[in-house]
Short mmCIF file of C-alpha atoms in Angstrom, two decimals:
data_model
loop_
_atom_site.label_atom_id
_atom_site.label_comp_id
_atom_site.label_asym_id
_atom_site.label_seq_id
_atom_site.Cartn_x
_atom_site.Cartn_y
_atom_site.Cartn_z
CA SER A 1 -24.23 8.65 4.76
CA ALA A 2 -23.26 4.99 5.27
CA SER A 3 -20.50 5.76 7.49
CA SER A 4 -23.08 7.67 9.87
CA ARG A 5 -24.65 4.16 10.72
CA LEU A 6 -21.43 2.55 11.78
CA PRO A 7 -21.89 1.22 15.28
CA ARG A 8 -20.26 2.85 18.28
CA PRO A 9 -16.90 1.08 19.48
CA GLY A 10 -17.69 -1.97 21.60
CA ALA A 11 -21.16 -2.26 19.88
CA PHE A 12 -19.91 -3.73 16.73
CA LEU A 13 -21.93 -6.96 16.60
CA SER A 14 -25.02 -5.72 18.20
CA THR A 15 -25.98 -3.72 15.19
CA ARG A 16 -25.17 -4.70 11.64
CA THR A 17 -23.73 -2.45 9.15
CA VAL A 18 -25.16 -2.63 5.73
CA ILE A 19 -23.95 -0.17 3.23
CA THR A 20 -26.52 0.62 0.50
CA GLU A 21 -25.05 4.09 -1.02
CA PRO A 22 -23.33 3.68 -4.56
CA LEU A 23 -19.70 3.24 -4.32
CA ASN A 24 -18.60 4.85 -7.69
CA PHE A 25 -17.94 8.36 -7.77
CA TRP A 26 -17.21 10.67 -10.72
CA ALA A 27 -18.08 14.39 -11.64
CA GLY A 28 -18.40 15.10 -7.84
CA LYS A 29 -21.20 12.62 -7.05
CA ARG A 30 -21.91 9.01 -6.06
CA ARG A 31 -23.02 7.12 -9.46
CA GLU A 32 -24.70 3.95 -9.86
CA GLY A 33 -22.44 1.36 -11.76
CA GLN A 34 -24.03 -1.78 -13.54
CA LYS A 35 -26.85 -2.81 -11.38
CA ASP A 36 -27.43 -5.92 -13.19
CA ASN A 37 -24.10 -7.36 -12.20
CA LYS A 38 -23.75 -6.87 -8.67
CA GLU A 39 -21.45 -8.82 -6.46
CA PRO A 40 -21.56 -9.23 -2.62
CA VAL A 41 -18.91 -7.64 -0.53
CA TYR A 42 -18.16 -9.45 2.73
CA GLU A 43 -17.35 -8.26 6.18
CA PRO A 44 -14.02 -10.12 7.29
CA SER A 45 -15.03 -9.85 10.97
CA THR A 46 -18.46 -11.68 10.57
CA GLY A 47 -18.38 -13.26 7.06
CA LEU A 48 -21.65 -11.50 6.45
CA VAL A 49 -22.64 -9.31 3.34
CA LEU A 50 -21.20 -5.66 3.96
CA CYS A 51 -22.54 -4.16 0.75
CA HIS A 52 -22.88 -5.07 -3.17
CA LEU A 53 -20.38 -3.79 -5.61
CA GLU A 54 -21.53 -2.51 -8.97
CA PRO A 55 -18.64 -2.80 -11.10
CA CYS A 56 -18.11 -0.18 -13.88
CA GLY A 57 -17.93 -1.08 -17.58
CA ALA A 58 -16.73 0.59 -20.63
CA ALA A 59 -19.73 3.26 -20.44
CA GLU A 60 -18.94 4.33 -17.01
CA VAL A 61 -15.28 4.17 -17.17
CA ASP A 62 -15.23 6.62 -19.94
CA GLN A 63 -17.79 8.92 -17.85
CA ALA A 64 -15.11 8.98 -15.02
CA VAL A 65 -12.14 9.50 -17.29
CA ARG A 66 -14.13 12.28 -19.22
CA ALA A 67 -14.70 14.01 -16.03
CA ALA A 68 -11.17 13.60 -15.05
CA LYS A 69 -10.26 15.13 -18.30
CA SER A 70 -12.53 18.36 -17.84
CA ALA A 71 -11.20 18.95 -14.06
CA PHE A 72 -7.80 18.59 -15.32
CA GLY A 73 -7.93 21.64 -17.43
CA HIS A 74 -9.04 24.00 -14.46
CA TRP A 75 -6.68 22.24 -11.95
CA SER A 76 -3.51 22.22 -14.18
CA ARG A 77 -3.82 26.02 -14.62
CA MET A 78 -4.14 26.89 -10.96
CA SER A 79 -0.96 27.93 -9.25
CA GLY A 80 0.73 25.46 -6.59
CA MET A 81 -0.32 27.37 -3.89
CA GLU A 82 -4.17 27.37 -4.84
CA ARG A 83 -3.96 23.46 -5.28
CA ALA A 84 -2.24 23.42 -2.05
CA ARG A 85 -4.89 25.40 -0.13
CA ILE A 86 -7.74 22.90 -1.29
CA MET A 87 -5.35 19.82 -0.27
CA ILE A 88 -4.76 21.39 3.15
CA GLU A 89 -8.58 21.53 3.68
CA ALA A 90 -9.05 18.13 2.48
CA ALA A 91 -6.23 17.05 5.03
CA HIS A 92 -8.17 18.99 7.79
CA MET A 93 -11.41 17.02 6.91
CA ILE A 94 -9.77 13.88 7.10
CA GLU A 95 -8.40 14.90 10.68
CA SER A 96 -11.76 15.83 11.85
CA ARG A 97 -13.30 12.70 10.42
CA ARG A 98 -10.66 10.30 11.61
CA GLU A 99 -12.49 7.92 13.77
CA GLU A 100 -15.23 7.67 11.32
CA ILE A 101 -12.96 6.84 8.44
CA ALA A 102 -10.86 4.51 10.68
CA ARG A 103 -13.87 2.46 11.65
CA LEU A 104 -15.27 1.98 8.31
CA GLU A 105 -11.97 0.96 7.14
CA VAL A 106 -12.13 -1.83 10.11
CA VAL A 107 -15.35 -3.15 8.95
CA ASN A 108 -14.18 -3.44 5.43
CA ASN A 109 -10.79 -4.65 5.83
CA GLY A 110 -10.76 -6.65 9.17
CA LYS A 111 -7.69 -4.92 10.60
CA SER A 112 -7.81 -3.60 13.98
CA ILE A 113 -8.86 -0.14 15.03
CA THR A 114 -5.62 0.84 16.43
CA GLU A 115 -3.56 0.21 13.13
CA ALA A 116 -6.48 1.80 10.92
CA ARG A 117 -6.28 5.07 12.78
CA LEU A 118 -2.57 5.33 11.88
CA ASP A 119 -3.50 4.39 8.38
CA VAL A 120 -5.86 7.20 8.26
CA ASP A 121 -3.15 9.51 9.80
CA SER A 122 -0.66 8.40 7.07
CA ALA A 123 -3.13 9.37 4.38
CA ARG A 124 -3.49 12.81 5.96
CA LEU A 125 0.16 13.47 6.45
CA CYS A 126 0.74 12.33 2.75
CA ILE A 127 -1.80 15.11 1.51
CA GLU A 128 -0.29 17.63 3.85
CA TYR A 129 3.29 16.71 2.48
CA TYR A 130 2.39 16.88 -1.21
CA ALA A 131 0.43 20.13 -0.71
CA GLY A 132 3.62 21.45 0.57
CA LEU A 133 5.48 20.49 -2.59
CA SER A 134 2.91 21.50 -4.97
CA SER A 135 4.27 25.03 -5.39
CA THR A 136 7.86 23.84 -5.64
CA MET A 137 7.35 22.62 -9.37
CA ALA A 138 10.01 24.23 -11.21
CA GLY A 139 12.48 23.97 -14.12
CA GLN A 140 16.04 25.00 -14.78
CA HIS A 141 17.55 27.90 -16.66
CA VAL A 142 20.62 27.05 -18.95
CA GLN A 143 22.63 29.98 -20.20
CA LEU A 144 23.87 29.11 -23.92
CA PRO A 145 26.47 30.84 -26.18
CA GLY A 146 25.50 34.16 -27.98
CA GLY A 147 22.76 35.06 -25.24
CA SER A 148 20.61 32.19 -26.06
CA PHE A 149 19.26 30.13 -23.39
CA ALA A 150 17.23 27.01 -22.58
CA TYR A 151 14.95 26.27 -19.74
CA THR A 152 12.82 23.36 -18.81
CA ARG A 153 9.24 23.26 -17.40
CA ARG A 154 8.06 20.33 -15.36
CA GLU A 155 4.29 19.96 -16.27
CA PRO A 156 1.76 17.63 -15.34
CA LEU A 157 0.85 14.37 -17.10
CA GLY A 158 -2.92 14.65 -17.52
CA VAL A 159 -5.46 11.73 -16.13
CA CYS A 160 -3.74 9.41 -14.26
CA ALA A 161 -5.11 6.12 -13.20
CA GLY A 162 -4.53 4.53 -9.84
CA ILE A 163 -5.18 0.97 -9.11
CA GLY A 164 -5.33 0.18 -5.31
CA ALA A 165 -4.79 -2.95 -3.05
CA TRP A 166 -7.14 -4.33 -0.51
CA ASN A 167 -4.56 -4.21 2.47
CA TYR A 168 -4.39 -0.51 2.92
CA PRO A 169 -7.65 0.91 1.17
CA PHE A 170 -7.67 4.47 2.35
CA GLN A 171 -4.04 4.97 2.71
CA ILE A 172 -2.98 3.73 -0.85
CA ALA A 173 -5.83 5.91 -2.42
CA ALA A 174 -4.37 9.04 -0.67
CA TRP A 175 -0.59 7.89 -1.21
CA LYS A 176 -1.63 7.68 -5.14
CA SER A 177 -3.84 10.78 -5.50
CA ALA A 178 -1.79 13.12 -3.24
CA PRO A 179 1.27 13.49 -5.55
CA ALA A 180 -0.75 13.35 -8.58
CA LEU A 181 -2.88 16.09 -7.52
CA ALA A 182 0.02 18.23 -6.06
CA CYS A 183 1.37 18.04 -9.66
CA GLY A 184 -1.60 19.44 -11.32
CA ASN A 185 -3.04 15.99 -12.81
CA SER A 186 -6.58 14.49 -12.12
CA MET A 187 -7.14 11.06 -11.22
CA VAL A 188 -9.44 7.78 -11.65
CA PHE A 189 -8.66 5.57 -8.89
CA LYS A 190 -9.98 1.93 -8.85
CA PRO A 191 -10.04 0.29 -5.25
CA SER A 192 -9.74 -3.33 -4.71
CA PRO A 193 -13.31 -5.04 -5.28
CA VAL A 194 -12.53 -6.91 -1.90
CA THR A 195 -12.40 -3.27 -0.32
CA PRO A 196 -14.51 -0.65 -2.06
CA VAL A 197 -15.74 1.36 0.64
CA THR A 198 -13.48 3.91 1.90
CA ALA A 199 -11.87 5.38 -1.38
CA VAL A 200 -14.97 7.12 -2.24
CA MET A 201 -14.96 8.92 0.89
CA LEU A 202 -11.32 10.57 0.02
CA ALA A 203 -12.99 11.41 -3.21
CA GLU A 204 -15.85 13.21 -1.55
CA ILE A 205 -13.62 14.90 0.95
CA PHE A 206 -11.86 16.47 -1.92
CA THR A 207 -14.75 17.72 -3.63
CA GLN A 208 -16.18 19.18 -0.23
CA ALA A 209 -12.59 20.83 0.17
CA GLY A 210 -13.30 22.90 -2.99
CA ALA A 211 -11.55 20.80 -5.75
CA PRO A 212 -13.27 20.77 -9.12
CA ASP A 213 -15.71 18.08 -9.77
CA GLY A 214 -14.02 15.23 -11.43
CA LEU A 215 -10.53 15.87 -9.82
CA LEU A 216 -10.75 12.63 -8.01
CA ASN A 217 -13.17 9.94 -9.19
CA VAL A 218 -13.57 6.23 -8.07
CA VAL A 219 -14.59 3.28 -10.26
CA GLN A 220 -15.29 -0.08 -8.70
CA GLY A 221 -14.67 -3.28 -10.24
CA GLY A 222 -12.23 -6.05 -10.84
CA GLN A 223 -9.86 -7.05 -13.62
CA GLU A 224 -12.12 -5.74 -16.76
CA THR A 225 -12.63 -2.45 -15.15
CA GLY A 226 -8.85 -2.13 -14.39
CA ARG A 227 -8.16 -3.15 -18.18
CA LEU A 228 -10.50 -0.59 -19.32
CA LEU A 229 -8.64 2.10 -17.30
CA CYS A 230 -5.38 0.87 -18.55
CA HIS A 231 -6.25 0.90 -22.32
CA HIS A 232 -8.42 4.30 -22.14
CA PRO A 233 -6.64 6.71 -24.68
CA ASP A 234 -7.17 9.65 -22.40
CA VAL A 235 -5.31 7.90 -19.22
CA ALA A 236 -1.72 9.23 -19.40
CA LYS A 237 -0.09 7.20 -16.45
CA VAL A 238 -1.06 4.08 -14.46
CA SER A 239 -0.07 3.77 -10.93
CA PHE A 240 -0.60 0.02 -9.31
CA THR A 241 -0.13 -1.62 -5.92
CA GLY A 242 -0.44 -5.25 -5.97
CA SER A 243 0.71 -8.77 -6.89
CA VAL A 244 3.64 -9.32 -9.24
CA PRO A 245 1.63 -11.17 -11.80
CA THR A 246 -1.04 -8.53 -11.91
CA GLY A 247 1.68 -5.83 -12.28
CA GLN A 248 3.17 -7.55 -15.07
CA LYS A 249 -0.17 -7.58 -16.94
CA ILE A 250 -0.59 -3.75 -16.22
CA MET A 251 2.70 -3.07 -17.56
CA GLU A 252 1.96 -4.91 -20.59
CA MET A 253 -1.30 -3.04 -21.08
CA ALA A 254 0.16 0.25 -20.58
CA SER A 255 2.90 -0.31 -23.05
CA LYS A 256 0.33 -0.44 -25.75
CA GLY A 257 0.04 3.24 -25.27
CA VAL A 258 3.46 3.84 -23.98
CA LYS A 259 2.13 4.94 -20.86
CA PRO A 260 4.66 5.48 -17.75
CA VAL A 261 3.68 3.18 -14.68
CA THR A 262 4.45 3.18 -11.16
CA LEU A 263 4.16 -0.34 -9.90
CA GLU A 264 4.52 -1.16 -6.05
CA LEU A 265 4.35 -4.77 -6.09
CA GLY A 266 5.02 -7.99 -3.94
CA GLY A 267 7.82 -8.96 -1.58
CA LYS A 268 9.56 -11.57 0.18
CA SER A 269 11.64 -9.54 2.41
CA PRO A 270 14.59 -10.78 4.62
CA LEU A 271 15.27 -9.50 8.14
CA LEU A 272 18.71 -10.05 9.39
CA ILE A 273 19.26 -10.30 13.31
CA PHE A 274 22.89 -10.55 14.33
CA GLN A 275 24.22 -11.92 17.51
CA ASP A 276 24.99 -8.48 18.80
CA SER A 277 21.43 -7.17 18.62
CA ASP A 278 19.48 -5.74 21.13
CA LEU A 279 17.40 -8.75 21.66
CA GLU A 280 14.19 -6.85 22.74
CA ASN A 281 14.12 -4.45 20.05
CA ALA A 282 14.95 -7.38 17.36
CA VAL A 283 12.06 -9.29 18.66
CA LYS A 284 9.68 -6.48 18.58
CA GLY A 285 10.98 -5.79 14.93
CA ALA A 286 10.24 -9.29 13.97
CA LEU A 287 6.86 -8.99 15.19
CA MET A 288 6.30 -5.71 13.45
CA ALA A 289 7.80 -7.21 10.34
CA ASN A 290 5.38 -10.11 10.22
CA PHE A 291 2.04 -9.47 11.87
CA LEU A 292 0.86 -6.09 10.91
CA SER A 293 -2.65 -6.13 9.17
CA GLN A 294 -2.79 -9.79 9.96
CA GLY A 295 0.75 -10.16 7.92
CA GLN A 296 -0.79 -8.68 4.80
CA VAL A 297 1.63 -6.23 4.04
CA CYS A 298 3.78 -6.28 0.89
CA SER A 299 7.03 -5.15 2.59
CA ASN A 300 6.77 -7.61 5.51
CA GLY A 301 10.08 -9.31 6.56
CA THR A 302 8.88 -12.62 6.52
CA ARG A 303 12.13 -14.37 6.03
CA VAL A 304 13.64 -13.84 9.36
CA PHE A 305 17.44 -14.75 9.44
CA VAL A 306 18.72 -15.20 13.22
CA HIS A 307 22.38 -15.85 14.01
CA LYS A 308 22.72 -19.27 15.51
CA ASP A 309 24.02 -18.31 18.80
CA ILE A 310 20.97 -16.21 19.80
CA LEU A 311 18.35 -18.41 17.95
CA PRO A 312 17.14 -20.51 20.77
CA GLU A 313 16.80 -17.37 22.89
CA PHE A 314 15.02 -15.35 20.19
CA LEU A 315 12.40 -18.15 19.25
CA ARG A 316 11.72 -18.53 23.09
CA GLU A 317 10.78 -14.61 23.09
CA VAL A 318 9.15 -14.39 19.61
CA VAL A 319 6.86 -17.44 20.29
CA ALA A 320 5.85 -16.13 23.81
CA ARG A 321 4.80 -12.94 22.36
CA THR A 322 3.14 -14.29 19.40
CA LYS A 323 0.98 -16.48 21.59
CA ALA A 324 -0.07 -13.45 23.53
CA ILE A 325 -1.30 -11.49 20.60
CA GLU A 326 -4.97 -10.80 21.14
CA ILE A 327 -7.24 -11.69 18.24
CA GLY A 328 -10.68 -10.85 17.84
CA ASP A 329 -13.24 -8.18 17.16
CA PRO A 330 -11.04 -5.37 15.25
CA LEU A 331 -12.98 -2.44 16.76
CA LEU A 332 -12.19 -3.14 20.20
CA GLU A 333 -9.19 -1.35 21.57
CA SER A 334 -7.61 -4.24 22.88
CA THR A 335 -7.52 -6.30 19.78
CA ARG A 336 -4.09 -6.64 18.14
CA MET A 337 -5.30 -9.18 15.23
CA GLY A 338 -8.32 -8.89 13.37
CA ALA A 339 -9.76 -10.86 10.63
CA LEU A 340 -7.99 -11.78 7.30
CA VAL A 341 -9.53 -10.02 4.26
CA SER A 342 -11.63 -12.96 2.80
CA ARG A 343 -12.44 -16.69 3.23
CA PRO A 344 -10.54 -17.51 0.08
CA HIS A 345 -7.43 -15.71 1.31
CA LEU A 346 -7.63 -17.22 4.90
CA SER A 347 -7.71 -20.75 3.07
CA LYS A 348 -4.59 -19.90 0.91
CA VAL A 349 -2.69 -18.86 3.85
CA LEU A 350 -3.56 -21.82 5.94
CA ALA A 351 -2.59 -24.03 3.02
CA PHE A 352 0.70 -22.40 2.97
CA VAL A 353 1.36 -23.56 6.91
CA GLU A 354 0.29 -27.06 6.04
CA GLN A 355 2.53 -27.26 3.24
CA ALA A 356 5.58 -25.90 5.18
CA LYS A 357 4.84 -28.91 7.68
CA ARG A 358 5.07 -31.33 4.72
CA GLU A 359 8.18 -29.96 3.71
CA GLY A 360 9.79 -30.28 7.02
CA ALA A 361 9.06 -26.88 8.99
CA THR A 362 8.07 -27.01 12.64
CA VAL A 363 5.09 -25.25 13.64
CA LEU A 364 6.29 -23.41 16.95
CA CYS A 365 2.82 -21.74 17.35
CA GLY A 366 -0.22 -20.75 15.74
CA GLY A 367 -0.99 -21.43 12.08
CA GLU A 368 -4.53 -22.74 12.75
CA PRO A 369 -8.14 -21.52 12.05
CA TYR A 370 -9.41 -19.21 15.07
CA VAL A 371 -13.06 -19.24 16.26
CA PRO A 372 -13.64 -16.30 18.52
CA SER A 373 -15.85 -16.96 21.66
CA ASP A 374 -18.64 -14.45 20.62
CA PRO A 375 -20.96 -16.32 18.42
CA LYS A 376 -21.69 -13.39 16.23
CA LEU A 377 -17.97 -13.46 15.12
CA ARG A 378 -17.83 -17.10 14.34
CA GLY A 379 -18.37 -16.73 10.61
CA GLY A 380 -15.36 -14.32 10.26
CA TYR A 381 -11.95 -15.19 8.88
CA TYR A 382 -9.27 -15.40 11.67
CA MET A 383 -6.43 -17.51 12.22
CA THR A 384 -3.72 -17.74 15.03
CA PRO A 385 -0.45 -15.98 14.13
CA CYS A 386 2.25 -18.46 13.07
CA VAL A 387 6.15 -18.93 13.55
CA LEU A 388 7.65 -21.77 11.59
CA GLY A 389 11.20 -23.00 12.83
CA ASP A 390 13.63 -25.21 11.21
CA CYS A 391 13.02 -23.45 7.89
CA ARG A 392 15.33 -23.87 4.82
CA ASP A 393 15.86 -21.64 1.79
CA GLU A 394 14.39 -24.06 -0.70
CA MET A 395 10.89 -24.40 1.13
CA THR A 396 7.80 -22.80 -0.37
CA CYS A 397 7.26 -20.92 2.73
CA VAL A 398 10.53 -19.16 2.25
CA LYS A 399 10.40 -18.76 -1.38
CA GLU A 400 6.64 -17.51 -2.08
CA GLU A 401 4.89 -14.54 -0.41
CA ILE A 402 2.20 -15.87 1.80
CA PHE A 403 0.55 -12.55 2.62
CA GLY A 404 -0.64 -13.66 6.09
CA PRO A 405 0.58 -13.92 9.55
CA VAL A 406 3.14 -16.37 8.92
CA MET A 407 6.84 -15.85 10.02
CA SER A 408 9.63 -18.20 8.67
CA VAL A 409 12.56 -18.32 10.95
CA LEU A 410 16.16 -19.71 9.47
CA SER A 411 19.37 -19.84 11.01
CA PHE A 412 22.82 -18.20 9.73
CA GLU A 413 26.41 -18.23 10.75
CA THR A 414 28.37 -15.60 8.77
CA GLU A 415 27.56 -12.18 7.47
CA GLU A 416 28.60 -13.30 3.94
CA GLU A 417 26.46 -16.20 3.90
CA VAL A 418 23.35 -14.56 5.17
CA LEU A 419 23.90 -11.55 2.50
CA ARG A 420 23.92 -14.22 -0.13
CA ARG A 421 20.60 -16.01 0.84
CA ALA A 422 18.99 -12.82 1.62
CA ASN A 423 19.55 -11.71 -1.87
CA ASP A 424 18.60 -15.01 -3.53
CA THR A 425 15.13 -13.91 -4.68
CA THR A 426 13.39 -12.35 -7.46
CA MET A 427 11.77 -9.63 -5.44
CA GLY A 428 13.46 -6.71 -3.71
CA LEU A 429 10.92 -4.52 -1.96
CA ALA A 430 12.34 -4.18 1.55
CA ALA A 431 14.72 -5.56 3.95
CA GLY A 432 15.99 -5.12 7.67
CA VAL A 433 19.15 -5.72 9.80
CA PHE A 434 19.39 -5.61 13.57
CA THR A 435 22.85 -4.86 15.05
CA ARG A 436 24.73 -2.67 17.35
CA ASP A 437 27.56 -2.56 15.17
CA VAL A 438 27.12 0.53 13.10
CA ARG A 439 29.70 -0.28 10.53
CA ARG A 440 28.10 -3.58 9.92
CA ALA A 441 24.56 -2.09 9.39
CA HIS A 442 25.76 0.32 6.90
CA ARG A 443 28.00 -2.31 5.22
CA VAL A 444 24.93 -4.95 5.15
CA VAL A 445 22.47 -2.45 4.05
CA GLU A 446 24.80 -1.37 1.14
CA GLN A 447 24.75 -4.90 -0.25
CA LEU A 448 21.10 -5.74 0.39
CA LYS A 449 19.16 -5.67 -3.09
CA ALA A 450 15.98 -4.13 -1.75
CA GLY A 451 14.47 -0.61 -2.44
CA SER A 452 13.52 0.04 1.32
CA CYS A 453 15.94 -0.86 4.12
CA PHE A 454 15.63 -0.59 7.86
CA ILE A 455 18.18 -0.59 10.44
CA ASN A 456 17.29 -1.63 13.97
CA ASN A 457 13.44 -1.18 13.10
CA TYR A 458 10.95 -2.43 10.47
CA ASN A 459 7.85 -1.37 8.38
CA VAL A 460 8.42 2.48 9.34
CA THR A 461 6.93 4.31 6.16
CA PRO A 462 7.06 7.95 6.89
CA VAL A 463 5.55 9.96 3.81
CA GLU A 464 8.65 12.22 3.53
CA VAL A 465 10.62 9.12 2.44
CA PRO A 466 10.49 7.34 -0.90
CA PHE A 467 9.03 3.67 -0.83
CA GLY A 468 9.46 1.26 -3.45
CA GLY A 469 11.29 -1.77 -4.75
CA PHE A 470 13.96 -3.28 -6.71
CA LYS A 471 13.84 -6.17 -9.09
CA MET A 472 10.30 -7.53 -9.47
CA SER A 473 9.24 -5.84 -6.66
CA GLY A 474 8.25 -2.73 -8.56
CA ILE A 475 9.02 0.55 -10.79
CA GLY A 476 8.96 3.96 -9.54
CA ARG A 477 8.65 5.08 -5.81
CA GLU A 478 5.74 6.41 -3.82
CA ASN A 479 6.23 9.15 -1.19
CA GLY A 480 9.11 11.51 -0.62
CA GLN A 481 10.01 14.36 -3.02
CA VAL A 482 11.23 12.06 -5.98
CA THR A 483 7.71 11.00 -6.64
CA ILE A 484 7.06 14.33 -8.09
CA GLU A 485 9.14 13.09 -11.06
CA TYR A 486 6.81 10.00 -11.50
CA TYR A 487 3.55 12.13 -11.75
CA SER A 488 5.03 14.97 -14.05
CA GLN A 489 6.96 15.32 -17.44
CA LEU A 490 9.79 17.59 -18.52
CA LYS A 491 9.40 19.91 -21.31
CA THR A 492 12.78 21.45 -22.77
CA VAL A 493 12.56 24.98 -24.49
CA PHE A 494 15.40 26.39 -26.61
CA VAL A 495 15.42 30.43 -27.01
CA GLU A 496 17.41 31.79 -29.94
CA MET A 497 18.52 35.26 -29.18
CA GLY A 498 20.48 35.88 -32.53
CA ASP A 499 20.03 34.95 -36.15
CA VAL A 500 19.58 31.17 -37.22
CA ASP A 501 23.10 29.79 -38.49
CA SER A 502 21.88 27.77 -41.44
CA LEU A 503 23.57 25.33 -43.19
CA PHE A 504 21.37 25.85 -46.28
#
């Protein structure tokens, strides 16, 4: 397989990884896409071509959907326990191949191997969690007058479409497919064209675990492939992770067929650090809220509001620790920040830093292109993590999602003031608060307009807990028990035990 040719850790650059196998997958096998329309996919760490993407057109998307429709017929009739056994087997296979999958994720995405391993763990745990819920699909019995009664059935939707983002390729594929499959659905998943490599491994693993051919399919491509999926008459639901503008387009397309959508979109999340905070934990929380995956995380707390009394001390500590972050080869154990996902994205993030300077922000550290000492890494997409001081609410860096390693620090004086400023955004994906005052913590969280809130921590996403946003940050939830409702539909059945009482 392609993954078997991955270099051993520490030998990343002495051996080139070139992936030649097809990256599309349906009906239980890897498939060729449109070979006359190949697109290069680049390795973020080196800037070299990693593989070529063969996008799927109408014929390929239709084949994948038909395969999913066929598998749905068998899968949906299985008991929850039968589905659970296959999902647990898939989880065990992921666990046994953890290092292999993580290293391939690094090669394709650029994040550090340490983070990639945690992403693979999250994917496995998600599958295990929903395997446990697959046998709990149940309805309600309602007793009615005269011995009549009604009951409800929770039933699968059919073929679900999943459209993933490039920042967590393998994890997102699992987060979308696991609840869908647990409910008895099948899925066609489209990864980001920037990171097409690992989702197909998940589809293969489910097939090897005993799932019917076509249960999880992977179609590669960009906007056109996504459009074909959204409009396909046999797709019953669309789940998307990505930007707000793309989410709006997907919602519009799904509306033509009155299809339900789950949208996990962008964020410009606030992190509130009060004067009574444990400063050590607050600094660590701010770093976790801004620099995971090179800052390419939708829930990142990039607007860091710090009480004026502790602002100088906070900045000294956060800048010192930011400067100490080791940047470089993401497959090395010591690396804490790898490469951004693409050269255009790196240029976009650096442009945000330049604009912040023009608008009056002070660059306290970082925000520059970084060239590793190893000559084989010099074509990679690296930058130094950046902390911006003297930020004001109206600045572009405070209002717009940068999606890179850039922390904007703002000062505040009162709780009422910081809550008003924190909520002054069209987005509401996440928010955080650091304080030792338990009453303040819960009082503040109650008033924050965000779907996922953290008290004295940040960016913790256990699969047992729902994740999703308010306002323009999305619709629906991923993870947690409630997600069963987003991948199933309720049928009501009335049973008459007497004679019909007719008016005619």
